[in-house]
Coordinates of C-alpha atoms and ligand atoms in Angstrom, one line a residue:
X1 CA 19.0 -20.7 -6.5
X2 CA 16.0 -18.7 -4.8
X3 CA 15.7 -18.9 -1.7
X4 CA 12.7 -20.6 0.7
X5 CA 11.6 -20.4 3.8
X6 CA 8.8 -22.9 5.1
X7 CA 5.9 -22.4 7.3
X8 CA 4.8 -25.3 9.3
X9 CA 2.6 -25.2 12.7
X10 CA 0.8 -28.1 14.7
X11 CA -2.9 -26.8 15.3
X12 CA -1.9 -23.4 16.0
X13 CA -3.7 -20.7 18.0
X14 CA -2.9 -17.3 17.4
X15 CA -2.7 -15.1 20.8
X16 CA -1.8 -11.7 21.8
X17 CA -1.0 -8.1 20.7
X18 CA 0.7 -6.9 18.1
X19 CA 1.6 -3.5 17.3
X20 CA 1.9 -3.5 12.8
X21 CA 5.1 -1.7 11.5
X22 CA 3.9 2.0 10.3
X23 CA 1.7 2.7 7.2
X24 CA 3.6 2.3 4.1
X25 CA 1.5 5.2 2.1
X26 CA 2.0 7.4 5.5
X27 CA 5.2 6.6 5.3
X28 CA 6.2 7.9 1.8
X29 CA 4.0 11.0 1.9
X30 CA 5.9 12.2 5.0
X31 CA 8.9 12.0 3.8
X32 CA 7.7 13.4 0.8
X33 CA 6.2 16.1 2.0
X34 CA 9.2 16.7 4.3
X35 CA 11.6 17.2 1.5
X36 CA 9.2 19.4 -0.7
X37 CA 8.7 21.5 2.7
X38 CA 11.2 24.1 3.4
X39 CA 12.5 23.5 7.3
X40 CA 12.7 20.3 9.7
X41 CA 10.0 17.4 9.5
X42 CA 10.2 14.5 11.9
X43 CA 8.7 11.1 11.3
X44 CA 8.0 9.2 14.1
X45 CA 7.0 5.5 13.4
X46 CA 8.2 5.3 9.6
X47 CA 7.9 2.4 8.1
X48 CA 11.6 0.7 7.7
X49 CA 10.9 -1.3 4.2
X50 CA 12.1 -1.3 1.4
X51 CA 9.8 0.8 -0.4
X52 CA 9.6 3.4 1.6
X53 CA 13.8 3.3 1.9
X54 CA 13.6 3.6 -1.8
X55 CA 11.9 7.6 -1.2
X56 CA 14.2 8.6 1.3
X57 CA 17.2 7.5 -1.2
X58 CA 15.6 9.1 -4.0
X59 CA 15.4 13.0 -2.2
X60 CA 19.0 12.3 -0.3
X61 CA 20.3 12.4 -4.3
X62 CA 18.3 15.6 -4.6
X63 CA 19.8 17.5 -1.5
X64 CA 17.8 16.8 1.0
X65 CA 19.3 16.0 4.4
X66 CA 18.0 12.2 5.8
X67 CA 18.8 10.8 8.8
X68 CA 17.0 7.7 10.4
X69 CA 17.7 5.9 13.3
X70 CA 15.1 2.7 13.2
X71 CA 11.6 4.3 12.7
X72 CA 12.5 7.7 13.7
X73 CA 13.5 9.7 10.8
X74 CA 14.3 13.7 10.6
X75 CA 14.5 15.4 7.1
X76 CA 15.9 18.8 6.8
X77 CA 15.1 20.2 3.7
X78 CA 15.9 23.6 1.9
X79 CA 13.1 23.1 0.0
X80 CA 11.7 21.9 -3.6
X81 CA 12.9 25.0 -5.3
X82 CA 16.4 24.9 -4.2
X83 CA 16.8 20.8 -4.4
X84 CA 20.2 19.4 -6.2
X85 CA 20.2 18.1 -10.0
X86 CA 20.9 14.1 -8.8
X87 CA 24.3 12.8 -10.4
X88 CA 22.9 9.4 -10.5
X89 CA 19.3 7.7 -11.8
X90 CA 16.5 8.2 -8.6
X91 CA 15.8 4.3 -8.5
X92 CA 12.2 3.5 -7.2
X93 CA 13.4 0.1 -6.4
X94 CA 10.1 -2.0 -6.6
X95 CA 7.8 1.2 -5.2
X96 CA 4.6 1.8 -7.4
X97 CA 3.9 4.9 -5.3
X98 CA 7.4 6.2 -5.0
X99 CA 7.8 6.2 -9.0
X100 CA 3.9 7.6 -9.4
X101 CA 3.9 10.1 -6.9
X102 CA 7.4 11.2 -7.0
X103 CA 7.1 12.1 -11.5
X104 CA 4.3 14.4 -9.9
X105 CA 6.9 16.2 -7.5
X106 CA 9.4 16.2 -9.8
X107 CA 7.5 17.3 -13.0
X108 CA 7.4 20.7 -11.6
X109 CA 10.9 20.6 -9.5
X110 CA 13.2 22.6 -10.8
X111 CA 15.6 19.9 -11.8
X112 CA 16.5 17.1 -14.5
X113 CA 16.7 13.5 -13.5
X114 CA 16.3 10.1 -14.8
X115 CA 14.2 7.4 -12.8
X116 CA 14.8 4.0 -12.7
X117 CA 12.9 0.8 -11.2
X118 CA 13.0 -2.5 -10.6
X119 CA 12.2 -5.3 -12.7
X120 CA 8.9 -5.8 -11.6
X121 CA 8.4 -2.0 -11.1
X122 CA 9.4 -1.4 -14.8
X123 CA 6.5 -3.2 -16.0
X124 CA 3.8 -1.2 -14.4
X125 CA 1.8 1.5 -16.2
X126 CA 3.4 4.9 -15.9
X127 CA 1.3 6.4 -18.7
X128 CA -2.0 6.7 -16.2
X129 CA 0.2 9.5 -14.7
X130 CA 2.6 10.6 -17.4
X131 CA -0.9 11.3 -19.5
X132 CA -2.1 14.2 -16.9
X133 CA 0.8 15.2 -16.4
X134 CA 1.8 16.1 -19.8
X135 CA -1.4 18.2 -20.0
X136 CA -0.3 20.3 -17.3
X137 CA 2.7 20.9 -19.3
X138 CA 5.2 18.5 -18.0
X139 CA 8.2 17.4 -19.6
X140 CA 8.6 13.8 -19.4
X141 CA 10.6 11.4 -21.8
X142 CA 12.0 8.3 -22.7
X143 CA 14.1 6.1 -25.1
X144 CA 11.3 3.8 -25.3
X145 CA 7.4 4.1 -24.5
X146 CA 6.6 6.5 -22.0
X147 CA 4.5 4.0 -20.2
X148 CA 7.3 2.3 -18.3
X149 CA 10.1 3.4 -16.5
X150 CA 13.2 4.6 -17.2
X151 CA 12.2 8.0 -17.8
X152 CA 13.6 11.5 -17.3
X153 CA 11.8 14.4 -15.8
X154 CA 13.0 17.7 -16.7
X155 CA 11.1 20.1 -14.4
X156 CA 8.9 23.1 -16.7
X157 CA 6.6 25.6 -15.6
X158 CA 3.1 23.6 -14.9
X159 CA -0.1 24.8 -15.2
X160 CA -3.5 23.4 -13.2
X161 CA -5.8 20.9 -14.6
X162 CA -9.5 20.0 -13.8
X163 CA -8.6 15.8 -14.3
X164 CA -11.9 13.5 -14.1
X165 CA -10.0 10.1 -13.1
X166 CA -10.5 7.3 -15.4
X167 CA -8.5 4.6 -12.9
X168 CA -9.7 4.4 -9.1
X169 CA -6.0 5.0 -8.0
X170 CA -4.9 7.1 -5.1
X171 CA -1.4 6.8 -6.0
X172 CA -2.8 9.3 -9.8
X173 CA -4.6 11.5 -7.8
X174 CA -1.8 12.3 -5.6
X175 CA 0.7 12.7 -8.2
X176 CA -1.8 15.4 -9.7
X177 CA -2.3 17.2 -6.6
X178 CA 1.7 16.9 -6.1
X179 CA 2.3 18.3 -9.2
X180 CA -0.8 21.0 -8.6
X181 CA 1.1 22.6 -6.1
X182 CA 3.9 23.8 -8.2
X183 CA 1.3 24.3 -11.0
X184 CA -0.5 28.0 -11.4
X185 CA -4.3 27.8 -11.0
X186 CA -6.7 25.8 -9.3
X187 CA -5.8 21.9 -10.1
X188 CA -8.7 19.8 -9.2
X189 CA -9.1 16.2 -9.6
X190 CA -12.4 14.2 -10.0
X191 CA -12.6 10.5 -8.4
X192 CA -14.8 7.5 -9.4
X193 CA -14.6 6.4 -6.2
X194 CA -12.7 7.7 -3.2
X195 CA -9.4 6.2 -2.7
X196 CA -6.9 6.7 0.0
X197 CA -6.6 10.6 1.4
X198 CA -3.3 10.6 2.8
X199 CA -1.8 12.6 0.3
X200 CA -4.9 15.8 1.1
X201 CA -4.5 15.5 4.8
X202 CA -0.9 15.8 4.9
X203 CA -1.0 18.6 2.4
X204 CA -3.4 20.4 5.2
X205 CA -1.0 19.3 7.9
X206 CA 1.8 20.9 6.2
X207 CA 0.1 24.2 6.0
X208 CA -1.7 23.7 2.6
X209 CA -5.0 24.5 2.1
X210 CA -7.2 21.3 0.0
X211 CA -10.7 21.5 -0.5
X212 CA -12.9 18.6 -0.9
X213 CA -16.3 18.5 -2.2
X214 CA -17.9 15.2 -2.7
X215 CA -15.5 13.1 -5.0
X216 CA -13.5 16.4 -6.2
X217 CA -10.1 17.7 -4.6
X218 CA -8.6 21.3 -5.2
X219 CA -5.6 22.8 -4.8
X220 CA -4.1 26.3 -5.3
X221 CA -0.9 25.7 -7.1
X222 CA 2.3 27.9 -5.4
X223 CA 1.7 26.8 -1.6
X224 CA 4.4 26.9 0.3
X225 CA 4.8 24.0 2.8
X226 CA 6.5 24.2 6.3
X227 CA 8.5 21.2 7.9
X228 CA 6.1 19.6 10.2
X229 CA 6.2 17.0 13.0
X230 CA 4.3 13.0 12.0
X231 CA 3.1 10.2 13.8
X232 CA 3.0 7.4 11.7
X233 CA 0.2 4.6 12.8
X234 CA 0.5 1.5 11.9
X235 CA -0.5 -0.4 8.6
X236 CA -4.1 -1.5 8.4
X237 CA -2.8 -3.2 5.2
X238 CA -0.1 -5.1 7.1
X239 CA -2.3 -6.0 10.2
X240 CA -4.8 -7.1 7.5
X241 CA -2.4 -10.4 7.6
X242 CA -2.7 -11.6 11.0
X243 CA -6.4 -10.0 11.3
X244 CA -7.4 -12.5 8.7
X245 CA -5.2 -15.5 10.5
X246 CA -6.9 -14.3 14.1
X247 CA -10.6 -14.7 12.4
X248 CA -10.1 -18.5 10.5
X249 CA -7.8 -19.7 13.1
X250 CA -10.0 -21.9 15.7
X251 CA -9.9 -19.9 19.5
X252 CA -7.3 -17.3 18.1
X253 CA -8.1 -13.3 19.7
X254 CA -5.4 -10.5 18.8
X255 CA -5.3 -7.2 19.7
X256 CA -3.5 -4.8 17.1
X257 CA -2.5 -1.7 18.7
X258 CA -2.3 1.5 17.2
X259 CA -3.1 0.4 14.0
X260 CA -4.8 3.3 11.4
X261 CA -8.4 3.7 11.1
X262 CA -8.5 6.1 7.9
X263 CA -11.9 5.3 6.7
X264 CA -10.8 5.1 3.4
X265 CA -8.3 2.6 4.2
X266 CA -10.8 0.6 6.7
X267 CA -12.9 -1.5 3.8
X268 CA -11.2 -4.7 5.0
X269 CA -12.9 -4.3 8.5
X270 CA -16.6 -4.1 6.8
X271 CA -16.0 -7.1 4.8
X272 CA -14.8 -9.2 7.8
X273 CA -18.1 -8.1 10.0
X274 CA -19.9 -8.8 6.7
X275 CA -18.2 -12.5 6.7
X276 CA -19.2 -13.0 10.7
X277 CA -16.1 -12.2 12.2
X278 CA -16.3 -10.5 15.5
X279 CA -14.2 -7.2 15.9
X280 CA -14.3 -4.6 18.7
X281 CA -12.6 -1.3 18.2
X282 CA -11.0 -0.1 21.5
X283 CA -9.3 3.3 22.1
X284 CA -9.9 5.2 18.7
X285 CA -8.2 8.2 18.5
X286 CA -6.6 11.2 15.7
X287 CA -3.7 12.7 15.3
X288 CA -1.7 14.6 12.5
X289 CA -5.2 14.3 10.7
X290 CA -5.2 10.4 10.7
X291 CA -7.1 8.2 13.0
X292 CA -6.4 5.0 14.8
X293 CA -6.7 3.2 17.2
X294 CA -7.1 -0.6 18.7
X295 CA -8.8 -3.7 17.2
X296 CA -9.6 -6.5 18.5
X297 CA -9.8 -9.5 16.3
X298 CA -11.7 -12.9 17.4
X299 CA -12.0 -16.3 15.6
X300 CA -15.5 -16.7 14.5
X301 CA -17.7 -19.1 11.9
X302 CA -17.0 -17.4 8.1
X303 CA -19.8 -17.1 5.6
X304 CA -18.9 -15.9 2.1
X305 CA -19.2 -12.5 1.0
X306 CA -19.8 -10.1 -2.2
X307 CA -16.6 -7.7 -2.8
X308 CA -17.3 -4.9 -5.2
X309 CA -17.8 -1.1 -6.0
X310 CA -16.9 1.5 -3.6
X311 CA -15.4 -0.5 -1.1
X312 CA -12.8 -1.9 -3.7
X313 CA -10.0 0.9 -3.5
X314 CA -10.7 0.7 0.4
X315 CA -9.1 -2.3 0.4
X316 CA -7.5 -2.7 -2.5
X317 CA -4.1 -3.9 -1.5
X318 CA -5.9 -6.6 1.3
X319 CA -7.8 -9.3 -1.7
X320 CA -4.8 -11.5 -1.9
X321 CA -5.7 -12.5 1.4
X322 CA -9.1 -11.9 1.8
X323 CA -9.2 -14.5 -1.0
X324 CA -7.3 -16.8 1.3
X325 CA -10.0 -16.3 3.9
X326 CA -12.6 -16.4 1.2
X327 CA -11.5 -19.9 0.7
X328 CA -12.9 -20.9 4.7
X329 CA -15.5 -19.1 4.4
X330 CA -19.0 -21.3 3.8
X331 CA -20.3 -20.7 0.5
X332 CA -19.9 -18.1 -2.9
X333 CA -17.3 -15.1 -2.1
X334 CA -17.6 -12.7 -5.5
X335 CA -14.8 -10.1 -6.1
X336 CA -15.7 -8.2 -8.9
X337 CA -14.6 -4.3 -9.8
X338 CA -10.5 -4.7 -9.2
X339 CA -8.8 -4.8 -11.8
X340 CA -6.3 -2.8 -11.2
X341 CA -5.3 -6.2 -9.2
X342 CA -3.6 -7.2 -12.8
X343 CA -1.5 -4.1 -12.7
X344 CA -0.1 -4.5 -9.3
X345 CA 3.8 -6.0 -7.9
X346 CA 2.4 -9.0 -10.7
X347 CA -1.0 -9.4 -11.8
X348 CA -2.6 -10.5 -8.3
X349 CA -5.8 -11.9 -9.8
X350 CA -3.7 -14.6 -11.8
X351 CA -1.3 -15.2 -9.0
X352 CA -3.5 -15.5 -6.1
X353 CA -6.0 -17.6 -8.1
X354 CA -2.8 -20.2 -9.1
X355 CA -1.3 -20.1 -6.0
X356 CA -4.1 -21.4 -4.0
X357 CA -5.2 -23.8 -6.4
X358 CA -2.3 -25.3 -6.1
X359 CA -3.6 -26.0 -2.0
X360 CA -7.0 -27.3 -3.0
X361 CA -9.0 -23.9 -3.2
X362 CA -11.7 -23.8 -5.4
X363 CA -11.4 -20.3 -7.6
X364 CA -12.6 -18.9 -10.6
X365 CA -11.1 -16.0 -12.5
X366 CA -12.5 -13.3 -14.0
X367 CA -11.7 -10.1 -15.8
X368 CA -12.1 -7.9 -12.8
X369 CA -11.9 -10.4 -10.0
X370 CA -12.4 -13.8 -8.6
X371 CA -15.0 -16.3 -7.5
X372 CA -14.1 -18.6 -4.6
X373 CA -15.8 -21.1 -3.2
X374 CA -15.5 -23.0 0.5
X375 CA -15.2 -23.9 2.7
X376 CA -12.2 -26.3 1.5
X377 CA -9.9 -28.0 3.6
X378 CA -6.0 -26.6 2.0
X379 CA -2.9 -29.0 1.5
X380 CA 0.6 -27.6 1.9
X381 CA 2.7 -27.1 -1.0
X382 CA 5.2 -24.6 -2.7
X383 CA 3.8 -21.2 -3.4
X384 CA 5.9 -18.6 -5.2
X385 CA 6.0 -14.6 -4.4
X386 CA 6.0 -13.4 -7.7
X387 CA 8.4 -11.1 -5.8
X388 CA 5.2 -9.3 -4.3
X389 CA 5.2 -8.9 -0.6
X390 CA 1.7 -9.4 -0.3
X391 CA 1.7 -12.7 -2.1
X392 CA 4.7 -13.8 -0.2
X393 CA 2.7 -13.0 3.2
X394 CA -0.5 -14.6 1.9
X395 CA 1.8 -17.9 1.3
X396 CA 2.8 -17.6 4.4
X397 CA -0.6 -17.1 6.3
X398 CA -2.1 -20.3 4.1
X399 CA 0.7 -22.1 6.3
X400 CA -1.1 -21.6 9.6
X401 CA -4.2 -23.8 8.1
X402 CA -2.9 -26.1 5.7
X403 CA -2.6 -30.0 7.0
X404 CA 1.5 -29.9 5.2
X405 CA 4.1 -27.4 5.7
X406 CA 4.6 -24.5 2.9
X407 CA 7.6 -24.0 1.4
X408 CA 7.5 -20.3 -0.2
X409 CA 10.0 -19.2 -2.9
X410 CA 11.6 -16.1 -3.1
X411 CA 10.1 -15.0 0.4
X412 CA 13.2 -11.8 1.2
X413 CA 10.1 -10.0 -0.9
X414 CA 8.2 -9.7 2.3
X415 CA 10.8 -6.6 3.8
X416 CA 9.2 -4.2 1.4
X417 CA 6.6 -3.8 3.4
X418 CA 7.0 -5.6 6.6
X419 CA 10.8 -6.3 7.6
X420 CA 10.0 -8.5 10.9
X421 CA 6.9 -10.3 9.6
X422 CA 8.2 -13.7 10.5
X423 CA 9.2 -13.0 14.1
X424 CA 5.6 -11.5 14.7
X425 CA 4.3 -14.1 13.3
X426 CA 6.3 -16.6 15.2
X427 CA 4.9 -14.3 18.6
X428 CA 1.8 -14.4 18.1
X429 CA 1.5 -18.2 17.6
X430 CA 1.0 -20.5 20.4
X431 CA 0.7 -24.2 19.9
Ligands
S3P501 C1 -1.1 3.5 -2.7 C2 -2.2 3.4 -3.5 C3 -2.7 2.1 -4.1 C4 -2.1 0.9 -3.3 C5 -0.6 1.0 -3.0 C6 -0.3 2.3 -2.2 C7 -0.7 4.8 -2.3 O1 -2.2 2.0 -5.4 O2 -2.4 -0.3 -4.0 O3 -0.1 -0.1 -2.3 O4 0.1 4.9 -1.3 O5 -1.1 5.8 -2.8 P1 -3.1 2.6 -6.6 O6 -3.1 4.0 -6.5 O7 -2.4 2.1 -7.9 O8 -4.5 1.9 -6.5

């Protein structure tokens, strides 16, 4: 039997600050980065989930030496070109960016494995990164279609490509420029529109050089990277949760401290001015190439909203709930231009839109996004995860406005990203 856990509040307020556990993307990339780095690197403020567990398991079965203790995490590497051949599959667990990112590293490692993921994970499109890399010469297999996982990587001699991007995905670009740096020649890769740059400033931060023109990124393939120290801020994606509680809650105010400002991570905070919610940024600051800083969030009147081009991979992983927000906001919200929501932990466009029906919303489908309508008042009800964290969280955020408890099945999906969402939930509500 799955399990449930229910949500239930009587005219809640939200209240407080709350510091988000550390960015997920950061996460990986440091670790990453760490093992392909000859020398010490040491993580401060990793994020404990799942997902990002699933990388550090993945390089301790190539040699690399892992220790963690909480959020602090030290990786002492010899090195990509003297990692181990792994006696066992690398499993990716349910990490899209782990599997992507990590057949970039290892196309051009000089090892053999075999990568495995879960379920969910083995239905996502591998073949959006497995395509470029094949062109730079990588030797990448399977029993079945290469699209999906399981596959093997047997590490060749790359060379550089000049990719033009046909998906707006930060997780392809990154394996490119992963795999660019063991390539020889200039790789450079071409974005539609600019998504996520952790992977380019941590590159710089471990001694690589990256240039960035526009939407074009290049990198000279045979860098050598040297361990490094990070500091981790915390997940704009995660906070995104309680930032849209704070703003459709009656009277609620949160601070979130240190939470990451990367402007190509901060889309969520322009569509919540654009919706009338009131946010003050207090204290912004950079370090290890990433900004952040505090935000303050305040419950304000919402008016609907148009979602679409540019912004989309700026907030890509935050629609789930800004559709929940969408759905108390007065009038027509539009999200148009994401679908790559159907190829996410499940198809997010279907799930979200079926989910929230199943409160009262008012939502329309479409190819490449959804058309809500509010304000509407929600029920309570059961609302599956899908096993997807962020539709798990989103169920559990519908609780804190809905006039009956929900019940959400399968909810242990909500560790991959944020292991003590429920206790900061339960802080930061007062009733
Ligand atoms: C990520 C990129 C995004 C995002 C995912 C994390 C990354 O995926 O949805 O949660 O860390 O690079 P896509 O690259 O598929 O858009």
């Amino acid at each position: 039997m799955s399990q449930q856990k229910t949500v239930s509040f009587k005219r809640p307020v939200l209240r407080g600050t709350l510091q988000v556990p550390g960015d997920k993307s950061i996460s990986h990339r440091a670790v990453m980065l760490g093992s392909i780095a000859t020398g010490k690197t040491t993580i401060t403020g990793f994020l404990d989930g799942e997902d990002c567990l699933s990388t550090i398991g993945m390089f301790q079965k190539l040699g690399v030496t892992i220790t963690r203790e909480g959020t602090n995490v030290v990786v002492e590497s010899p090195g990509i070109a003297n990692w181990e051949t792994p006696t066992e599959p690398l499993d990716a667990g349910n990490s899209g960016t782990t599997a992507r990112l990590m057949l970039g590293i290892l196309a051009g490692a000089s090892v053999t494995s075999e990568m495995c993921g879960d379920q969910y994970l083995s239905k996502r499109p591998m073949k959006r990164v497995t395509d470029p890399l094949s062109m730079m010469g990588a030797d990448i297999t399977s029993e079945g279609q290469t699209d999906y996982l399981p596959l093997t990587i047997k590490g060749a001699i790359l060379q550089a490509i000049d990719y033009n991007m046909p998906v707006a995905s930060a997780q392809v670009k990154s394996a490119i420029l992963l795999a660019g740096l063991q390539a020889k020649g200039i790789t450079s890769v071409t974005e539609q529109a600019v998504s996520r740059d952790h992977t380019e400033r941590m590159l710089m931060q471990f001694g690589a050089k990256v240039e960035q023109s526009g939407k074009t990124i290049r990198l000279q393939g045979g860098q050598q990277l040297t361990g490094t120290d990070v500091v981790v801020p915390g997940d704009i994606s995660s906070a995104a949760f309680f930032m849209v509680a704070a703003a459709m809650v009656k009277d609620s105010e949160v601070i979130f401290e240190k939470v990451g400002l990367n402007p190509t991570r901060t889309g969520i905070l322009d569509v919540l001015q654009s919706m009338g919610v009131t946010i003050t940024v207090l204290d912004e600051k950079g370090f290890s190439g990433e900004r952040y800083g505090d935000v303050k969030i305040q419950y304000s009147p919402l008016q609907a909203t148009e979602i679409g081009g540019d912004v989309i991979p700026r907030l890509i992983d935050e629609l789930p709930i800004l559709a929940l927000l969408a759905t108390q906001a007065e009038g027509r919200t539009v999200i148009k231009d994401a679908e790559e929501l159907r190829v996410k932990e499940t198809d997010r466009i279907e799930a979200v839109a079926t989910e929230l029906r199943k409160l009262g919303a008012v939502i329309e489908t479409t190819e490449d996004g959804m058309i809500i309508t509010g304000p509407t008042p929600l029920t309570g009800g059961t609302l599956q995860s899908y096993g997807d964290h962020r539709l798990g969280m989103m169920a559990a955020i519908a609780g804190l406005i809905t006039s009956e408890p929900i019940h959400i099945d399968n909810p242990s999906c909500i560790a991959i990203s944020y292991p003590h969402f429920f206790e900061d939930l339960a802080n930061l509500v007062k009733q």
